[in-house]
Coordinates of C-alpha atoms in Angstrom, one line a residue:
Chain A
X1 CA -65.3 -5.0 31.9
X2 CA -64.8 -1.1 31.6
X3 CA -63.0 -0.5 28.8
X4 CA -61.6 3.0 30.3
X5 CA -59.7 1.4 32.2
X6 CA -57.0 0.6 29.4
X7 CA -56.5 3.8 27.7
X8 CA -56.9 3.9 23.8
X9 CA -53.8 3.4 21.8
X10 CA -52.5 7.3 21.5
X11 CA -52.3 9.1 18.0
X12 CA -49.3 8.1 15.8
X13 CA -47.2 10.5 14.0
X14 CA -46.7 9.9 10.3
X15 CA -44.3 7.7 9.7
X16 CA -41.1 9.0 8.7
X17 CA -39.4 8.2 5.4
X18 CA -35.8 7.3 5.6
X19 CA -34.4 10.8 4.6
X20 CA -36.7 12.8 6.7
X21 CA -35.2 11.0 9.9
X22 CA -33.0 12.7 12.0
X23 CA -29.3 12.6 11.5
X24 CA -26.3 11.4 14.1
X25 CA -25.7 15.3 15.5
X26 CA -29.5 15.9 16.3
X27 CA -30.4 12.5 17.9
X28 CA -29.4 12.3 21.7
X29 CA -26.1 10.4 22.5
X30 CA -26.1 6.8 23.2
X31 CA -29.2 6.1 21.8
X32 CA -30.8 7.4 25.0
X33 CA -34.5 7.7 25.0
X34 CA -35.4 11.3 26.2
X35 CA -39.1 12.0 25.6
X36 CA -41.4 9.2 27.3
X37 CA -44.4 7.3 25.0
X38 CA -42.6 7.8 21.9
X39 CA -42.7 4.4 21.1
X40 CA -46.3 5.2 19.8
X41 CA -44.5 7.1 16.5
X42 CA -42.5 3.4 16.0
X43 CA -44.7 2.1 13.3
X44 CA -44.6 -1.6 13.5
X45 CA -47.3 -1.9 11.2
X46 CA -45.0 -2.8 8.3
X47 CA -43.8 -5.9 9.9
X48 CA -46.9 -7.7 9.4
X49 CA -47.5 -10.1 7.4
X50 CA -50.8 -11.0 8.0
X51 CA -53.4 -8.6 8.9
X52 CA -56.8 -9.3 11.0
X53 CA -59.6 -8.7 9.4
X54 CA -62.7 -7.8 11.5
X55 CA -66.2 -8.8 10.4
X56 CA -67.6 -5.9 12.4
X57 CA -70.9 -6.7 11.7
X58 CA -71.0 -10.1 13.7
X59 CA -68.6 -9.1 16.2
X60 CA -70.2 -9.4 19.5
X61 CA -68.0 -6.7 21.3
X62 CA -66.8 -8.9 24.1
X63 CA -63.4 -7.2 23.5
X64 CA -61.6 -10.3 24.1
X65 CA -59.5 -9.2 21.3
X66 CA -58.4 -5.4 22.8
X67 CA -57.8 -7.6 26.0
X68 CA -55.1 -9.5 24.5
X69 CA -53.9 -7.5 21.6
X70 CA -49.9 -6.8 22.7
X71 CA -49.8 -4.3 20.7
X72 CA -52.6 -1.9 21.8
X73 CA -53.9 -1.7 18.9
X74 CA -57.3 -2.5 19.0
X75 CA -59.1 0.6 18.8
X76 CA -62.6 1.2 20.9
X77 CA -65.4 3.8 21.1
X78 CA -68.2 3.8 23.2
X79 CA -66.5 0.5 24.7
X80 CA -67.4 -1.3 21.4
X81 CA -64.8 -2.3 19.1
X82 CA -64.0 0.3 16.8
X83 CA -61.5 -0.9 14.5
X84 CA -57.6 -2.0 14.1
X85 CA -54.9 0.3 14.4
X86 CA -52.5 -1.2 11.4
X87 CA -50.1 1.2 11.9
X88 CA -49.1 -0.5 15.0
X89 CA -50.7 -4.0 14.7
X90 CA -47.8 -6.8 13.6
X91 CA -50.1 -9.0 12.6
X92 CA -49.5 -11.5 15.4
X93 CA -53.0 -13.7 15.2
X94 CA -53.7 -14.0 18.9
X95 CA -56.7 -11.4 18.5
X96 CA -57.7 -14.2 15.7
X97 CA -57.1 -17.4 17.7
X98 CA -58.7 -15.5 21.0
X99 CA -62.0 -14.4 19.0
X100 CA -65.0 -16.7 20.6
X101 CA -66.8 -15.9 17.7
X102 CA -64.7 -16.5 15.0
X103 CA -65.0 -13.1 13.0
X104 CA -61.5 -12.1 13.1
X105 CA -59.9 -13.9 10.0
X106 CA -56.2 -13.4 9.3
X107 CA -55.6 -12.4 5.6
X108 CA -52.1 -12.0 4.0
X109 CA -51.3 -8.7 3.7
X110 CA -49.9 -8.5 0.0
X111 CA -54.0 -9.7 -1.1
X112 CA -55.6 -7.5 1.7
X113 CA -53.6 -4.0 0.8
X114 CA -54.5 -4.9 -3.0
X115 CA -58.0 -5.5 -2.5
X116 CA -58.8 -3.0 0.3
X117 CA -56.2 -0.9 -2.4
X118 CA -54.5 0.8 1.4
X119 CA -51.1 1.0 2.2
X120 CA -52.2 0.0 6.1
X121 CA -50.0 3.2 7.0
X122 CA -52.3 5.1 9.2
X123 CA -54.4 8.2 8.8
X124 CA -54.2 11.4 11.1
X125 CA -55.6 9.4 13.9
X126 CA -53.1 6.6 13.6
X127 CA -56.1 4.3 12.6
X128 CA -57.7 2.9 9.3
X129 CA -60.9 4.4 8.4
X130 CA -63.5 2.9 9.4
X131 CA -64.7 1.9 5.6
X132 CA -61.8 0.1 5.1
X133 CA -61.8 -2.2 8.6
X134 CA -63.3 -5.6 7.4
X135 CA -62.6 -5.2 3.9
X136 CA -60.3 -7.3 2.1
X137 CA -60.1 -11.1 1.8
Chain B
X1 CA 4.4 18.3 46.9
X2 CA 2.7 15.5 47.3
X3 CA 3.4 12.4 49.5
X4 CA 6.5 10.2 48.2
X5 CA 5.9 6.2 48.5
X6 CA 7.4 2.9 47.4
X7 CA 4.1 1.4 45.3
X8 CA 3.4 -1.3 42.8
X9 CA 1.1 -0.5 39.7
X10 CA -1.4 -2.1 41.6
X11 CA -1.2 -0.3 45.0
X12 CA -0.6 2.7 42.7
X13 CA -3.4 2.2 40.8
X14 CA -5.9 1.8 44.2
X15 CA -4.7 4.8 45.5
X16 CA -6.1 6.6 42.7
X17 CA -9.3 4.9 42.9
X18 CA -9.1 5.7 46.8
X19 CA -8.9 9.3 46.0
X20 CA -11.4 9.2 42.9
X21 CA -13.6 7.8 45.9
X22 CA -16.2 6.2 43.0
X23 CA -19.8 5.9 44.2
X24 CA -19.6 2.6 42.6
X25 CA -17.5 -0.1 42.0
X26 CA -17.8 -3.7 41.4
X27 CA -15.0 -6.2 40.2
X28 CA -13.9 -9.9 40.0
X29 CA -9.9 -10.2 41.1
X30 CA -8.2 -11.6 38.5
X31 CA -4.3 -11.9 38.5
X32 CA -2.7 -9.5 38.0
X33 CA -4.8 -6.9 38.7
X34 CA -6.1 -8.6 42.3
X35 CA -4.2 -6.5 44.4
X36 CA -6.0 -3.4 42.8
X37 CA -9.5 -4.8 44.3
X38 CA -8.2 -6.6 47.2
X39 CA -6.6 -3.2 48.2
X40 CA -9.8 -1.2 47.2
X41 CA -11.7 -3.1 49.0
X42 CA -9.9 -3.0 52.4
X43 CA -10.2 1.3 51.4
X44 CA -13.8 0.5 51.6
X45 CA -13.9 -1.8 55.1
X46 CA -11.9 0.6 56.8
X47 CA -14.5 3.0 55.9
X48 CA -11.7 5.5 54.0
X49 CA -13.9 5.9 50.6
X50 CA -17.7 6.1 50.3
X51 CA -18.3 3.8 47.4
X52 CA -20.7 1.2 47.4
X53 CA -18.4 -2.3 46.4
X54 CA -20.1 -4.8 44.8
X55 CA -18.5 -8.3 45.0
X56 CA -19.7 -9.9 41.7
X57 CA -19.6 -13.2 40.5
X58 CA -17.9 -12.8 37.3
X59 CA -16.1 -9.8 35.0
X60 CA -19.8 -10.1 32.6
X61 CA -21.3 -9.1 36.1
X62 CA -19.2 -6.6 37.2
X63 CA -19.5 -4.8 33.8
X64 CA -22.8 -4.9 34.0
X65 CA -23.3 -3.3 37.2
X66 CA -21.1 -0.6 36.7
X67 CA -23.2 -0.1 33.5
X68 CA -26.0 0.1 35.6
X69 CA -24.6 2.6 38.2
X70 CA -23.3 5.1 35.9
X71 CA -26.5 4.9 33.8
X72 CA -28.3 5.5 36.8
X73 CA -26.0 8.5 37.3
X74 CA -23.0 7.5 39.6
X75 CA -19.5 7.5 38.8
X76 CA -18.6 3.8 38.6
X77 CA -15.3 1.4 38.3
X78 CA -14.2 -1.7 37.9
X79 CA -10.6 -3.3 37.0
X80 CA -9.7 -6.3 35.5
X81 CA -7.2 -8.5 33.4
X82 CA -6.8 -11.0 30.3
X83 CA -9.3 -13.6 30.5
X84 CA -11.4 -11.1 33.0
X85 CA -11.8 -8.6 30.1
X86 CA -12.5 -11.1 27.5
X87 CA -15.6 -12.3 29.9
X88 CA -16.5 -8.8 29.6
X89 CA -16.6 -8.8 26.0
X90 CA -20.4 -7.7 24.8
X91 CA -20.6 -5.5 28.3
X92 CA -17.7 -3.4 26.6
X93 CA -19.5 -2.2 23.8
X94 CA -22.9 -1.9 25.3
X95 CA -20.6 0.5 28.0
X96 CA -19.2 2.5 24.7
X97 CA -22.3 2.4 22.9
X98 CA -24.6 3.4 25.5
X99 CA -21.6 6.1 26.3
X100 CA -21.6 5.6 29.9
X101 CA -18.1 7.1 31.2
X102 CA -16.9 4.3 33.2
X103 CA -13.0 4.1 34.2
X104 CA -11.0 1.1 34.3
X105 CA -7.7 -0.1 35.0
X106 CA -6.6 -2.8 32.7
X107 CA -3.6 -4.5 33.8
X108 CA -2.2 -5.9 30.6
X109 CA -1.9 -10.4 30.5
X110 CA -1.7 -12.6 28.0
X111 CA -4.9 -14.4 26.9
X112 CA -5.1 -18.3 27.4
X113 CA -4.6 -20.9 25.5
X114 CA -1.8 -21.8 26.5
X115 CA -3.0 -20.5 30.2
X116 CA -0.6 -17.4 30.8
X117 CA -0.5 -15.0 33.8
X118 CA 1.9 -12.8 32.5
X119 CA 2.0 -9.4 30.8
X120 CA 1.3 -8.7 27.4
X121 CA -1.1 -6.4 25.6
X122 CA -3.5 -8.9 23.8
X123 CA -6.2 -8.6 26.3
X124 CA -7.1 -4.5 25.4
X125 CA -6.0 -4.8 21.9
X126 CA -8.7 -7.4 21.2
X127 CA -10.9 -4.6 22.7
X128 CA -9.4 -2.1 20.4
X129 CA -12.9 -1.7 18.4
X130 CA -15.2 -1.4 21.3
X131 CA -15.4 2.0 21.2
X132 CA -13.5 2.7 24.7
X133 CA -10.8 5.1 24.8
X134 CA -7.1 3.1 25.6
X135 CA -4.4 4.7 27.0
X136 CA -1.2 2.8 28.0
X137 CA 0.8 3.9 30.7
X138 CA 4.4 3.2 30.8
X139 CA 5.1 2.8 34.6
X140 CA 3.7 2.7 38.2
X141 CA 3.6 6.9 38.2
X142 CA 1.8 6.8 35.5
X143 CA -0.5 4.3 35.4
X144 CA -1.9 6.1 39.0
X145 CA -1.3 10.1 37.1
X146 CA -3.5 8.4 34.0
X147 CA -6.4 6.7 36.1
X148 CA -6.8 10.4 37.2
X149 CA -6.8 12.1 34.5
X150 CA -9.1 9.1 32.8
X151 CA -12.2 10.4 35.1
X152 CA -12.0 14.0 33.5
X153 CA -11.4 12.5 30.1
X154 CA -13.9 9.7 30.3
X155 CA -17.0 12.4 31.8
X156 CA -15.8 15.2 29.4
X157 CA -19.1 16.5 28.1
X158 CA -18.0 16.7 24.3
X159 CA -16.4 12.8 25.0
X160 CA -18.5 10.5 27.6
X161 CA -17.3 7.2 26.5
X162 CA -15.6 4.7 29.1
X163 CA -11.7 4.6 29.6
X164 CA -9.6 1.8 30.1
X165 CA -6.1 2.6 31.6
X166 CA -3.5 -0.6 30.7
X167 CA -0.4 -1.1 32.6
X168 CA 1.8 -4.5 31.7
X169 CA 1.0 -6.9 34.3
X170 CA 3.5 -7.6 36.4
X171 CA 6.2 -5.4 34.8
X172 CA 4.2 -2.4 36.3
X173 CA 1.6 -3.8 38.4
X174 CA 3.7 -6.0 40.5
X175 CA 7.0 -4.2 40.8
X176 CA 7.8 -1.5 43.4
X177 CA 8.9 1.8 42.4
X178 CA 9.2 5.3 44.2
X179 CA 6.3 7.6 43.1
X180 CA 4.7 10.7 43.9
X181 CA 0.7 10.8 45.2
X182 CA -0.9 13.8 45.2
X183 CA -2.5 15.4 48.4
X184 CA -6.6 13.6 48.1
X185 CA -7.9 17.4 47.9
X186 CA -6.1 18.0 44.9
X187 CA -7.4 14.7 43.3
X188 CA -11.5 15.7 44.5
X189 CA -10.7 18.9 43.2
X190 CA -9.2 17.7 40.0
X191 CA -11.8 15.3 38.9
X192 CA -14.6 17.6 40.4
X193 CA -18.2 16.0 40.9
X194 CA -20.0 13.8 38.5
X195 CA -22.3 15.3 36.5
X196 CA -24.3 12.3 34.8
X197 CA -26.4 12.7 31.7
X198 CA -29.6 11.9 31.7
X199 CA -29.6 9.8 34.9
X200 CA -31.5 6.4 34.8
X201 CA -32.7 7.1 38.5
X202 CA -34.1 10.8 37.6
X203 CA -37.7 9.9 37.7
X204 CA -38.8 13.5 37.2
X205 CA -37.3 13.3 33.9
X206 CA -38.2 9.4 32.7
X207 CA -35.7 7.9 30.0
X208 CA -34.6 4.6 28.3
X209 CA -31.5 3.5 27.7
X210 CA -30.4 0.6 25.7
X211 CA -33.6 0.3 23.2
X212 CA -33.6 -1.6 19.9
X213 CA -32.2 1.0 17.1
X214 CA -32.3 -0.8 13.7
X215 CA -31.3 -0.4 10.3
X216 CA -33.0 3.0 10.6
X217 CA -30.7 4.2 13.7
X218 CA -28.0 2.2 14.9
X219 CA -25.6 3.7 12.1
X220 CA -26.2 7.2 13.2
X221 CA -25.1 6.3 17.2
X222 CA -22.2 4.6 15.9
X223 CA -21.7 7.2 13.7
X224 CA -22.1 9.7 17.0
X225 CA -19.6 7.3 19.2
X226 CA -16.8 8.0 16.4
X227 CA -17.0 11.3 16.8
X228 CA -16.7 11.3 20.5
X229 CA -13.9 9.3 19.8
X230 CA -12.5 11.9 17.6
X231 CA -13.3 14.7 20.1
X232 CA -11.3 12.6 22.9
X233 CA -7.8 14.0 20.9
X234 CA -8.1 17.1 22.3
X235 CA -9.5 16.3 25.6
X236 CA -6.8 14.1 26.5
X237 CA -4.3 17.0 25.8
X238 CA -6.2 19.6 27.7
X239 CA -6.8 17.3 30.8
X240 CA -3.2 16.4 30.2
X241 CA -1.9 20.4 30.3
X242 CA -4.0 20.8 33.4
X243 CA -2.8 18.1 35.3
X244 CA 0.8 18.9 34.4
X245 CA 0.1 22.6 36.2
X246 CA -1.4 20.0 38.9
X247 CA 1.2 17.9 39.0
X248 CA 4.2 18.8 37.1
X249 CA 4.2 15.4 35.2
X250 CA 2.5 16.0 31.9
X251 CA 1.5 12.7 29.7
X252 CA -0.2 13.9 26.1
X253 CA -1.1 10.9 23.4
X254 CA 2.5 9.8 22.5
X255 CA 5.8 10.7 23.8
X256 CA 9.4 11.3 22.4
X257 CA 12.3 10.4 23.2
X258 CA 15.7 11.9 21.1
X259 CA 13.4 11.5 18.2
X260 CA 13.1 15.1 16.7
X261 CA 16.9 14.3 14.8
X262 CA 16.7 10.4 14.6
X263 CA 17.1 8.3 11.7
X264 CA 16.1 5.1 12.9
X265 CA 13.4 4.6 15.7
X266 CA 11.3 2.1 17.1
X267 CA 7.6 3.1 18.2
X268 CA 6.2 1.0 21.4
X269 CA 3.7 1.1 24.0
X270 CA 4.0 0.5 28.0
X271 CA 7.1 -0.4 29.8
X272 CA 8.6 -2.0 27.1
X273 CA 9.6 1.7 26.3
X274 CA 11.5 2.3 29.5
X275 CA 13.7 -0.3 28.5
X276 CA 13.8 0.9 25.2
X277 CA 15.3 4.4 26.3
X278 CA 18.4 2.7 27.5
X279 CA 19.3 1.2 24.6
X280 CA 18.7 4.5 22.8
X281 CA 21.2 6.0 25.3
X282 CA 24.1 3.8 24.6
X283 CA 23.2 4.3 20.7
X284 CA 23.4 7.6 20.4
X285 CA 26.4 7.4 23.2
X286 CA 27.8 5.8 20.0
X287 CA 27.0 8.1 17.5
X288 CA 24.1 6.3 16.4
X289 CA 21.1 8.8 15.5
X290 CA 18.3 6.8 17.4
X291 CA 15.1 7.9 18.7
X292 CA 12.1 6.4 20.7
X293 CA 8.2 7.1 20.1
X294 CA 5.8 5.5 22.9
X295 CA 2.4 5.7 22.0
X296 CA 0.0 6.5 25.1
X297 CA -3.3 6.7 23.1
X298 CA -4.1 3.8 20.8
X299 CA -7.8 5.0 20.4
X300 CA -8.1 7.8 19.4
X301 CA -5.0 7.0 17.4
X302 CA -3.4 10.0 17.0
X303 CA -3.0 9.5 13.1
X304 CA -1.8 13.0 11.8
X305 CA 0.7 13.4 14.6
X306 CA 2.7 10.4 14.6
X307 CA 2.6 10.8 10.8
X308 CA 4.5 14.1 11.1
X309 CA 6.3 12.8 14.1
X310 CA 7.7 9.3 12.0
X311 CA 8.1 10.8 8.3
X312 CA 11.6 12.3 8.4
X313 CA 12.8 8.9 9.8
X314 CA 14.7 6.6 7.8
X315 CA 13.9 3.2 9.4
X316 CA 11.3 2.3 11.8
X317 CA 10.3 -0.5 13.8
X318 CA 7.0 -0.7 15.2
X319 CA 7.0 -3.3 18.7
X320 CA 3.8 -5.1 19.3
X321 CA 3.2 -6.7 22.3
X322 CA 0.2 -8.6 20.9
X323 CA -0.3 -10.6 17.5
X324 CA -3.0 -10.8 15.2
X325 CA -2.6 -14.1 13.4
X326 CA -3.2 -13.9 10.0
X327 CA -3.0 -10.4 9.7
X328 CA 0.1 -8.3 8.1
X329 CA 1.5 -7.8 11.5
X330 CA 0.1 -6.6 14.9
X331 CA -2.7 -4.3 16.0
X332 CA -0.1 -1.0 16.2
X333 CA 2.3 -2.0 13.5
X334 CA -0.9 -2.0 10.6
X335 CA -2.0 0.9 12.3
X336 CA 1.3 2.6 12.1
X337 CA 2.1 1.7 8.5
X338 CA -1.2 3.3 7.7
X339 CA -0.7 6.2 9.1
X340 CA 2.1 6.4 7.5
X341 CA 0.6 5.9 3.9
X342 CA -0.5 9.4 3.2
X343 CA 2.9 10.7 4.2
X344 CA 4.9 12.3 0.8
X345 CA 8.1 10.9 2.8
X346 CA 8.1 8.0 4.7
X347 CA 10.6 5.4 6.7
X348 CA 10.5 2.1 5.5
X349 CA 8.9 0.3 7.8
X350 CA 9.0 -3.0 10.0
X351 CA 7.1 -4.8 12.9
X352 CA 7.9 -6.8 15.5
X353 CA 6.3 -8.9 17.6
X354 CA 7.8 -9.4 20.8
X355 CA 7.1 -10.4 24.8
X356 CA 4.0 -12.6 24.0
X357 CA 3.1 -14.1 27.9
X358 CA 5.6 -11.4 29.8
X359 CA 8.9 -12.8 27.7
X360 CA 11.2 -11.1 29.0
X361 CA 12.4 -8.2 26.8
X362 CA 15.6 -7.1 27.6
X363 CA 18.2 -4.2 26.2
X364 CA 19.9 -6.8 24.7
X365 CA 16.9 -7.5 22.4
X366 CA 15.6 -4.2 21.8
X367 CA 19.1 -3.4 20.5
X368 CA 19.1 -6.3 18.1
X369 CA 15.7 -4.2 16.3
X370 CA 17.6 -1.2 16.1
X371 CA 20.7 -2.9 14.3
X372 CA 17.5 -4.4 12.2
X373 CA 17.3 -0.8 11.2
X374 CA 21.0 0.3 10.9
X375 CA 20.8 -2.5 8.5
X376 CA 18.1 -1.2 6.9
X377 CA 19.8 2.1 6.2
X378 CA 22.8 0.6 5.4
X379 CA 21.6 -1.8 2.6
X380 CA 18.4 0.1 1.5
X381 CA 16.2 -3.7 1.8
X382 CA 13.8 -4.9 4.0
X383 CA 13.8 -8.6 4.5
X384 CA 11.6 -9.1 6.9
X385 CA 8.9 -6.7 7.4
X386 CA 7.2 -8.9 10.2
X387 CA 9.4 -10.3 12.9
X388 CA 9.0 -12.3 15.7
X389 CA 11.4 -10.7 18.2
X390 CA 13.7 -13.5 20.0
X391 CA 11.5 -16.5 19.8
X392 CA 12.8 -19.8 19.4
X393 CA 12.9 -21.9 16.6
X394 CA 12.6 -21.9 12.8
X395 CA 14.9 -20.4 11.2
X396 CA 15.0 -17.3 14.0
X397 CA 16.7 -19.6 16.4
X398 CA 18.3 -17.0 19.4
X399 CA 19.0 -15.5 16.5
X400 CA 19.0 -11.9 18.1
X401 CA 20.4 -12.7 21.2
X402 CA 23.8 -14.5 19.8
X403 CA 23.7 -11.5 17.8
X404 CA 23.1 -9.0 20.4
X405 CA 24.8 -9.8 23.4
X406 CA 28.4 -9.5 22.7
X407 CA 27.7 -5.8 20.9
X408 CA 25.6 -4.9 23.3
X409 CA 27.8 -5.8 26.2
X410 CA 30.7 -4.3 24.9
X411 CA 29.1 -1.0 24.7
X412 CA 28.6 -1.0 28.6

């Protein structure tokens, strides 16, 4: 499997607080979409209500998990697994149910922001640092 | 000069669409408007217009595909009626919304149950908050002068949201009247090419239409469609102006008639009106100081100007052809009174509801509302502020009409 093949999730934006959002008159009528892959700044992080939680250290890189992620947002380097992208992940589980080696555990996401102390809003490069994936729970 | 004819609304209302030559159009005949398609679509056998028709299977479906052609950048139709619109009903404000200019004829029936045919204006008022511009044409002359104009209105680049131009079924799309076409040139030149926003099938500049905006920002685009709405006031009168210099028939958001010195007038949209201006006639043939005010453009509601139109009046009866049960009295007449609220000086004011399912409303009756407000001025109390003109039964049994007739015969 070359893992080049899928492109990496692109960089998100910081999200936006609700004031710092664009008003009625500089938004494009009809809620038409104008600039393409914008969906990447749409931070469906805070939906989740579960988070993965990746025990990097027994994860046997078969990627199974970037395969089925609908989200894109499992992050790779080198074609290893790199870490979760939490400012898009939902938190659906199938990366958890799909895992052959069981090192993905789903942990609510109240107990894993308060014991990994992180918002799960992304940094610069849209990701969690790396210290912070498999913490928690 | 253009070309003199003998048309219905209907065949009116297809020549327009003939000359507006749509690229697109897809519709579902429904009485009354059938003729409209059935007409159209012999235009488009015989090769005379260009457009691409699609026979659809429903009114859901041919919303939806004009939706889709004039997202993907084409000027698109359709035309329907009554239970027709109502299948339409979440397609109308995805059209408004997604502020596609799309152009429709309505012609105005009665919604079932009972299962009606007939004219009245329930169908479009229901509509009323979907966000597309309604403009109610009178007769057959205008119903075809309106579709027209509708294009340039509907496309306008500070309005692009869809237009839907009624006409009372049957009343106007069924009876035959003498009427003026223009020459086709003038029409082409009139409503001048489409120019579509962001085009779905541009694939040099890629876009989405219709994504999910939530609490974070569906309340600016409605807030946005408002303002298009809002922006539509002028338009209408500018398109109007220039198709007066076009035409020599000019049609703004309401119209007079003998009302700049009445003291009692009744306010009324579609043909209803032209019978109106008889009665008005014979009143003020007997001194009676009575004036008419036909609303054209229900939205945008043109709230300032029929404020300052209606204030110095001492009585006023606002004619709905449509009910809304439950409510303090039909779509126009709580629009009306509202209007009417800010006002320093105001008529009193009353509503009737009258020609539910294409009841026949005759001079005879609409002279019975004026007396209504004689009486009003006379004694200085309203007794019935909500009135359901000539219906049978209750305690309102022919009332009007034993009351009419003989007064209004005698003034003939």
């Amino acid at each position: 499997m070359k893992a080049k093949q899928k492109a990496a999730p692109p960089a998100a934006t910081k999200a936006l607080a609700p004031q710092e959002k664009p008003g009625w008159t500089d938004i494009p009528i009809g809620a038409v979409v104008v600039e393409a892959g914008n969906g990447v700044n749409y931070q469906t992080g805070d939906w989740r209500s579960e988070r993965p939680v990746v025990d990097v250290d027994k994860c046997i890189h078969c990627l199974f998990c970037w395969v089925f992620c609908p989200d894109n947002a499992v992050v790779l380097h080198n074609e290893k697994f790199k870490s979760i992208n939490y400012y898009h992940c939902k938190g659906c589980g199938i990366c958890s149910a799909e895992c052959p080696v069981k090192v993905i555990t789903m942990v609510e996401e109240a107990k894993a922001q308060s014991n990994a102390n992180d918002s799960g809003a992304a940094d610069g490069d849209g990701n969690l640092s790396p210290k912070a994936v498999g913490k928690g729970g | 000069m253009g070309k003199l004819i003998a048309a219905t609304g209907n065949q009116a209302v297809a020549q327009a669409m003939r000359q507006i030559d749509p690229h697109v159009v897809a519709a579902y005949p429904i009485t009354p408007q059938t003729d409209v398609v059935e007409e159209f679509a012999a235009f488009v056998a015989d090769g005379v217009v260009a457009t691409e028709f699609v026979p659809v299977e429903s009114e859901h479906s041919s919303m939806s595909t004009v939706i889709g052609a004039s997202a993907a950048g084409v000027r698109a139709m359709t035309a329907t009626s009554s239970q027709g619109l109502a299948l339409m009903w979440e397609m109308l404000y995805i059209a408004a919304g997604l502020r596609l200019p799309i152009v429709m004829p309505v012609a105005n029936r009665a919604l079932s149950a009972p299962i009606n045919i007939h004219g009245d204006q329930s169908d479009t008022m229901g509509a009323r908050d979907s966000g597309w511009i309604q403009l109610y044409c009178k007769n057959q002359q205008e119903a075809y002068d309106t579709l027209i104009q509708a294009i340039r209105i509907a496309e306008h680049d500070s309005v692009r949201l869809p237009v839907m131009v009624c006409y009372d079924g049957f009343i106007v799309s069924h009876s035959l009247a003498g009427m003026e076409l223009l020459e086709d040139d003038q029409v082409k030149a009139f409503i001048g090419k489409h120019k579509a926003l962001h085009p779905l099938l541009d694939t040099k500049n890629p876009v989405t239409y219709g994504p999910l905006a939530l609490f974070d920002y569906y309340f600016e685009f409605r807030r946005q469609l408002v303002e298009g709405m809002a922006r539509a006031a002028n338009v209408i009168e500018e398109v109007a102006e220039e198709y007066a210099r076009l035409s020599g028939r000019y049609y703004g958001r309401y119209e007079k008639y003998n009302m700049d010195d009445a003291e009692i007038g009744v306010l009324v949209l579609g043909s209803a009106a032209s019978t109106a201006e008889v009665v008005v006639d014979e009143l003020r043939a007997q001194g009676v100081k009575a004036g008419l005010l036909r609303l054209r453009s229900f939205r945008p509601f043109p709230k300032a100007e029929l404020a300052r139109e209606l204030s110095h009046l001492k009585a006023l009866c606002v004619l709905d052809r449509a009910d809304s049960p439950g409510a303090l009295g039909g779509p126009v007449g709580v629009e009306v009174r509202s209007a009417l609220l800010e006002s320093a000086k105001r008529p009193a004011v009353i509503n009737g509801i009258f020609g539910l399912g294409g009841r026949d409303t005759t001079v005879d009756l609409i002279t019975t509302v004026y007396h209504r407000l004689m009486k009003i001025v006379d004694t200085g109390t309203v007794d019935e502020p909500l009135f359901y003109l000539g219906v049978r039964g209750g305690n309102n049994n022919g009332r009007e009409l034993e009351a009419a007739i003989p007064q209004a015969r005698a003034t003939r």
